[in-house]
Coordinates of C-alpha atoms in Angstrom, one line a residue:
M1 CA -59.7 37.2 47.4
K2 CA -60.4 41.1 47.4
K3 CA -56.8 41.8 47.0
L4 CA -56.4 39.3 44.0
K5 CA -59.3 40.5 42.1
G6 CA -58.1 44.2 42.4
C7 CA -54.5 43.1 41.4
L8 CA -56.0 41.1 38.5
Y9 CA -57.8 44.7 37.6
S10 CA -55.7 47.0 37.8
A11 CA -53.3 44.5 35.8
S12 CA -56.0 44.7 33.0
E13 CA -56.3 48.6 32.9
S14 CA -52.7 48.6 32.0
N15 CA -53.1 45.9 29.2
T16 CA -51.8 43.3 31.2
K17 CA -53.6 40.1 30.4
L18 CA -53.4 36.8 32.5
P19 CA -51.8 34.5 29.9
D20 CA -49.1 37.2 30.5
L21 CA -48.5 36.1 33.5
G22 CA -46.8 32.6 32.1
P23 CA -47.2 29.2 33.4
D24 CA -44.3 28.9 35.4
L25 CA -45.9 32.0 37.8
I26 CA -49.0 30.2 38.0
M27 CA -47.2 27.1 39.2
S28 CA -44.8 28.7 41.8
E29 CA -46.5 31.8 42.7
I30 CA -50.0 31.5 42.6
L31 CA -51.4 27.6 43.2
P32 CA -49.2 26.9 46.0
R33 CA -50.7 30.3 47.8
L34 CA -54.4 28.6 47.7
P35 CA -55.8 26.9 50.0
A36 CA -55.9 23.0 49.7
K37 CA -60.0 22.4 49.0
C38 CA -58.7 25.1 45.5
V39 CA -55.6 23.2 44.7
G40 CA -58.0 19.9 45.0
R41 CA -60.3 21.6 42.5
A42 CA -57.1 23.3 40.0
K43 CA -56.2 19.5 39.2
K44 CA -59.2 19.2 36.6
V45 CA -58.3 22.0 35.1
C46 CA -55.4 20.5 32.7
K47 CA -53.4 17.5 32.5
E48 CA -50.3 20.0 33.1
W49 CA -52.2 21.4 36.2
L50 CA -52.8 17.9 37.4
S51 CA -49.2 16.5 36.8
C52 CA -48.2 19.5 38.5
I53 CA -50.0 19.7 41.4
S54 CA -49.2 16.3 42.3
S55 CA -45.6 16.7 42.0
K56 CA -43.6 16.3 45.5
E57 CA -42.0 19.5 44.8
F58 CA -45.3 21.4 44.2
V59 CA -46.4 19.3 47.6
M60 CA -43.3 20.7 49.5
M61 CA -44.4 24.6 48.3
H62 CA -47.5 24.4 49.2
C63 CA -46.7 23.4 52.8
R64 CA -44.6 26.1 53.1
H65 CA -47.0 28.8 52.3
M66 CA -49.8 27.0 54.7
C67 CA -47.2 26.6 57.7
K68 CA -47.2 30.9 57.6
G69 CA -49.5 33.0 59.4
S70 CA -53.1 32.5 59.4
R71 CA -53.3 29.4 57.5
Q72 CA -51.2 27.3 59.9
K73 CA -54.1 25.4 61.4
I74 CA -53.9 22.7 65.0
L75 CA -56.6 20.1 64.9
S76 CA -58.5 19.5 68.6
I77 CA -60.3 16.4 68.7
G78 CA -62.2 16.4 72.7
Q79 CA -64.6 14.0 74.2
E80 CA -67.6 15.4 72.2
S81 CA -66.5 17.9 70.1
C82 CA -63.7 18.5 67.3
F83 CA -62.6 21.7 65.9
I84 CA -59.7 23.2 63.9
S85 CA -58.2 26.8 65.1
S86 CA -55.1 29.5 63.5
T87 CA -52.2 29.2 65.4
T88 CA -51.6 32.7 64.9
V89 CA -52.1 35.2 68.7
D90 CA -54.8 37.0 67.5
L91 CA -56.7 34.5 66.3
V92 CA -56.0 31.7 68.4
D93 CA -59.7 32.0 70.0
E94 CA -61.2 31.6 66.3
K95 CA -62.6 27.9 66.1
T96 CA -64.3 26.1 63.5
M97 CA -66.5 23.2 64.9
I98 CA -66.2 20.5 62.3
T99 CA -68.4 17.2 61.7
L100 CA -66.4 13.8 61.3
P101 CA -66.7 11.9 58.4
F102 CA -67.4 8.7 60.6
H103 CA -69.6 7.7 63.5
V104 CA -67.8 7.5 66.4
R105 CA -67.3 10.0 69.2
P106 CA -64.2 12.0 68.7
S107 CA -63.0 10.6 71.9
D108 CA -63.1 7.2 70.0
V109 CA -60.5 8.5 67.2
W110 CA -56.7 8.0 67.5
I111 CA -54.3 9.5 65.2
L112 CA -51.7 7.6 64.2
S113 CA -49.6 9.4 61.5
S114 CA -49.6 13.0 59.9
L115 CA -48.3 14.1 56.6
N116 CA -49.2 17.2 54.9
G117 CA -52.3 17.6 56.3
L118 CA -53.5 14.3 55.6
L119 CA -53.9 12.3 59.0
C120 CA -53.7 7.8 59.5
V121 CA -56.4 7.5 61.9
C122 CA -57.9 4.3 63.8
L123 CA -61.8 4.1 65.1
R124 CA -61.5 2.7 68.7
N125 CA -64.5 0.7 68.8
T126 CA -63.9 -1.3 65.3
F127 CA -59.6 -0.8 65.3
E128 CA -60.4 0.0 61.7
M129 CA -58.3 2.4 59.4
L130 CA -58.8 6.0 57.6
I131 CA -56.5 8.6 55.3
W132 CA -58.4 11.7 57.0
N133 CA -58.0 15.3 55.7
P134 CA -60.0 17.5 58.0
L135 CA -59.8 21.0 56.2
I136 CA -61.5 19.3 53.3
R137 CA -63.8 16.9 55.0
S138 CA -63.0 14.0 53.4
C139 CA -61.6 10.2 54.4
I140 CA -61.0 7.1 52.9
N141 CA -61.3 3.3 55.1
I142 CA -58.6 1.2 53.9
S143 CA -59.2 -2.0 55.8
D144 CA -60.5 -4.5 53.9
S145 CA -62.0 -8.5 54.6
K146 CA -58.2 -9.7 54.6
S147 CA -57.8 -8.2 57.9
Y148 CA -55.5 -5.7 56.6
G149 CA -55.6 -2.2 57.9
F150 CA -56.9 -2.6 61.7
F151 CA -54.8 -1.9 63.7
K152 CA -53.8 -3.3 67.1
I153 CA -52.8 -0.8 69.8
Y154 CA -49.1 -1.8 72.2
S155 CA -48.1 -3.6 68.9
D156 CA -48.5 -2.1 65.8
A157 CA -47.2 0.9 64.8
V158 CA -48.0 3.3 61.6
G159 CA -46.3 5.9 59.0
L160 CA -47.3 7.7 56.0
Y161 CA -45.1 8.4 53.4
I162 CA -45.0 9.9 49.9
D163 CA -43.1 7.4 47.1
S164 CA -41.2 8.4 44.1
S165 CA -44.4 8.4 42.1
N166 CA -45.9 10.5 44.4
D167 CA -48.2 8.0 45.4
Y168 CA -49.3 8.7 49.3
R169 CA -49.0 5.6 51.1
V170 CA -49.4 4.3 54.8
L171 CA -46.8 1.5 55.6
H172 CA -48.4 -0.2 58.7
I173 CA -46.1 -2.5 60.7
K174 CA -47.8 -5.7 62.4
R175 CA -46.2 -8.0 65.1
G176 CA -46.9 -11.6 65.5
R177 CA -45.7 -14.2 67.3
F178 CA -41.9 -14.6 66.2
T179 CA -42.6 -12.3 62.8
V180 CA -43.2 -8.6 61.4
D181 CA -45.5 -8.3 59.1
V182 CA -44.9 -5.1 56.7
M183 CA -47.9 -4.0 54.6
A184 CA -48.2 -1.1 52.4
Y185 CA -51.1 1.1 51.3
S186 CA -51.2 3.1 48.1
R187 CA -53.6 5.7 47.9
R188 CA -53.9 5.8 44.4
T189 CA -54.7 2.2 43.7
S190 CA -56.4 1.5 46.7
H191 CA -54.4 -2.1 47.3
W192 CA -52.1 -3.0 50.2
K193 CA -48.8 -4.6 49.1
R194 CA -46.8 -7.0 51.6
I195 CA -42.9 -5.5 51.7
P196 CA -40.4 -7.8 53.6
F197 CA -38.9 -7.1 56.7
L198 CA -35.0 -7.8 58.4
Q199 CA -34.0 -11.1 58.9
K200 CA -33.7 -10.4 62.7
R201 CA -36.8 -11.0 64.3
H202 CA -36.5 -9.8 68.0
Y203 CA -38.2 -6.8 67.3
H204 CA -41.3 -8.3 67.1
T205 CA -41.9 -9.0 70.7
N206 CA -43.9 -7.1 73.2
G207 CA -40.6 -5.7 74.7
Y208 CA -39.8 -3.5 72.3
V209 CA -41.7 0.0 71.6
W210 CA -42.4 1.0 68.6
S211 CA -42.9 4.9 67.7
G212 CA -45.0 6.4 64.8
G213 CA -42.9 7.0 61.8
T214 CA -41.2 9.8 60.7
F215 CA -41.4 11.1 57.2
C216 CA -37.9 12.7 56.1
E217 CA -36.8 13.1 52.6
D218 CA -37.1 9.5 50.8
G219 CA -37.2 7.9 54.1
L220 CA -39.8 6.7 56.4
Y221 CA -38.0 6.3 60.2
F222 CA -39.2 4.9 63.6
T223 CA -37.2 4.7 66.9
V224 CA -37.5 1.0 68.5
F225 CA -36.3 0.8 71.9
Q226 CA -36.2 -2.4 74.6
F227 CA -38.3 -1.2 77.4
W228 CA -36.0 -3.7 79.9
L229 CA -33.0 -2.3 79.3
A230 CA -31.8 0.7 79.5
G231 CA -30.0 2.7 76.4
D232 CA -30.9 -0.5 73.8
I233 CA -32.6 1.7 71.0
V234 CA -32.5 1.8 67.1
I235 CA -33.7 3.9 64.5
I236 CA -35.4 2.3 62.1
R237 CA -35.5 3.3 58.2
F238 CA -38.0 2.3 55.5
D239 CA -36.5 3.7 52.2
V240 CA -39.4 4.5 50.3
N241 CA -38.0 4.1 47.0
T242 CA -36.2 0.6 47.1
E243 CA -39.2 -0.7 49.9
T244 CA -36.1 -1.9 51.8
F245 CA -35.2 -1.4 56.1
S246 CA -31.9 -0.6 57.4
E247 CA -30.8 0.2 61.0
I248 CA -29.2 3.3 62.1
G249 CA -27.6 3.8 65.2
F250 CA -29.0 5.9 67.3
P251 CA -27.5 9.2 69.3
Y252 CA -25.0 7.8 71.6
V253 CA -25.1 9.5 75.2
G254 CA -23.1 7.7 77.6
N255 CA -22.7 6.0 81.0
G256 CA -25.3 3.8 80.2
E257 CA -28.2 6.1 81.0
T258 CA -32.2 5.5 80.5
C259 CA -32.9 7.5 77.2
Q260 CA -35.8 8.1 74.9
G261 CA -35.5 9.7 71.4
N262 CA -38.3 11.4 69.7
L263 CA -38.0 12.4 65.2
V264 CA -38.9 15.3 64.4
N265 CA -38.2 16.3 60.5
M266 CA -36.9 19.7 60.1
N267 CA -36.0 22.0 57.3
N268 CA -36.8 18.1 55.4
K269 CA -33.9 16.5 57.3
L270 CA -33.6 13.9 60.1
H271 CA -33.7 15.6 64.0
V272 CA -34.5 13.9 66.8
F273 CA -34.6 15.0 70.6
V274 CA -32.6 12.7 73.1
S275 CA -33.6 12.8 76.6
H276 CA -31.9 11.3 79.3
G277 CA -30.5 10.8 82.5
F278 CA -33.6 10.5 85.5
I279 CA -32.7 12.7 88.5
D280 CA -30.8 15.4 86.1
M281 CA -32.6 14.9 83.1
A282 CA -31.4 16.2 80.1
V283 CA -32.1 17.0 76.4
D284 CA -30.1 17.1 73.2
L285 CA -31.0 18.0 69.7
W286 CA -28.9 15.8 67.3
R287 CA -29.3 16.1 63.3
Y288 CA -28.6 13.0 60.7
E289 CA -26.6 13.8 57.7
G290 CA -27.0 10.3 56.0
E291 CA -26.4 7.7 59.0
H292 CA -24.1 9.5 60.5
C293 CA -25.2 12.5 63.4
L294 CA -24.0 15.7 64.6
V295 CA -24.8 17.0 68.2
L296 CA -26.6 20.5 67.5
N297 CA -27.4 22.0 70.9
Y298 CA -28.1 21.0 74.9
T299 CA -31.2 22.0 76.6
C300 CA -31.1 21.3 80.7

């Protein structure tokens, strides 16, 4: 902040006024570098700023800047305490203790999904789901009286995503007897909406294990594998614009080996780390281009 003030002071001495910066420069170079709390306050300046800051493009710019240097943070939840620390080597020992905005022990908080600094968490004592931003100390309880928004361990799956209207949403996949029930929560309207799932029903059984959702481009992705059959694994894609599900083939490793996959968003491209083998385990990195995948690297 001192540097910024110094720059503005020097600019004023040279007869350069703040409006001369232009709205495009402010939106593209200044606002994306501000902390999350300041960006939230900037939304109240005018409708133009609110529209710009709420766009998906601005969110991506802000996240890229936040991931640089000391601005990248790690949330650590222990048995009795919760704190935020920096990823920078020389600041790694600097920790900021935070108070949970809900009345449970830190060890009773399950993190279900994360996106752009937001977390979807579940409270172990009540199984209620909440959207939580640890940096600005705010949270929203998204469970309601109709039993929506209550997480069931070992059967449910959750993913955070942004839809075409730049609304943050939570996709909650609940598995019951012979059914897969899908609900989407809107942060903007604070309401749940039912979404139809695939016609196939075999993903409902406890023999299948679902991962948490990974948001990438316009899709929310889950890995689903059958616990009892080696190599029987598929990727389920939820199109956030059309609100439809589809199946994507999992990378083929051959020889019927037992394998597992971990999805990750790298530079807004879907990647998957595939571990396979039993005694001599190997890990491959694959990248998806549409529904096709390309192996990038092998790591033993």
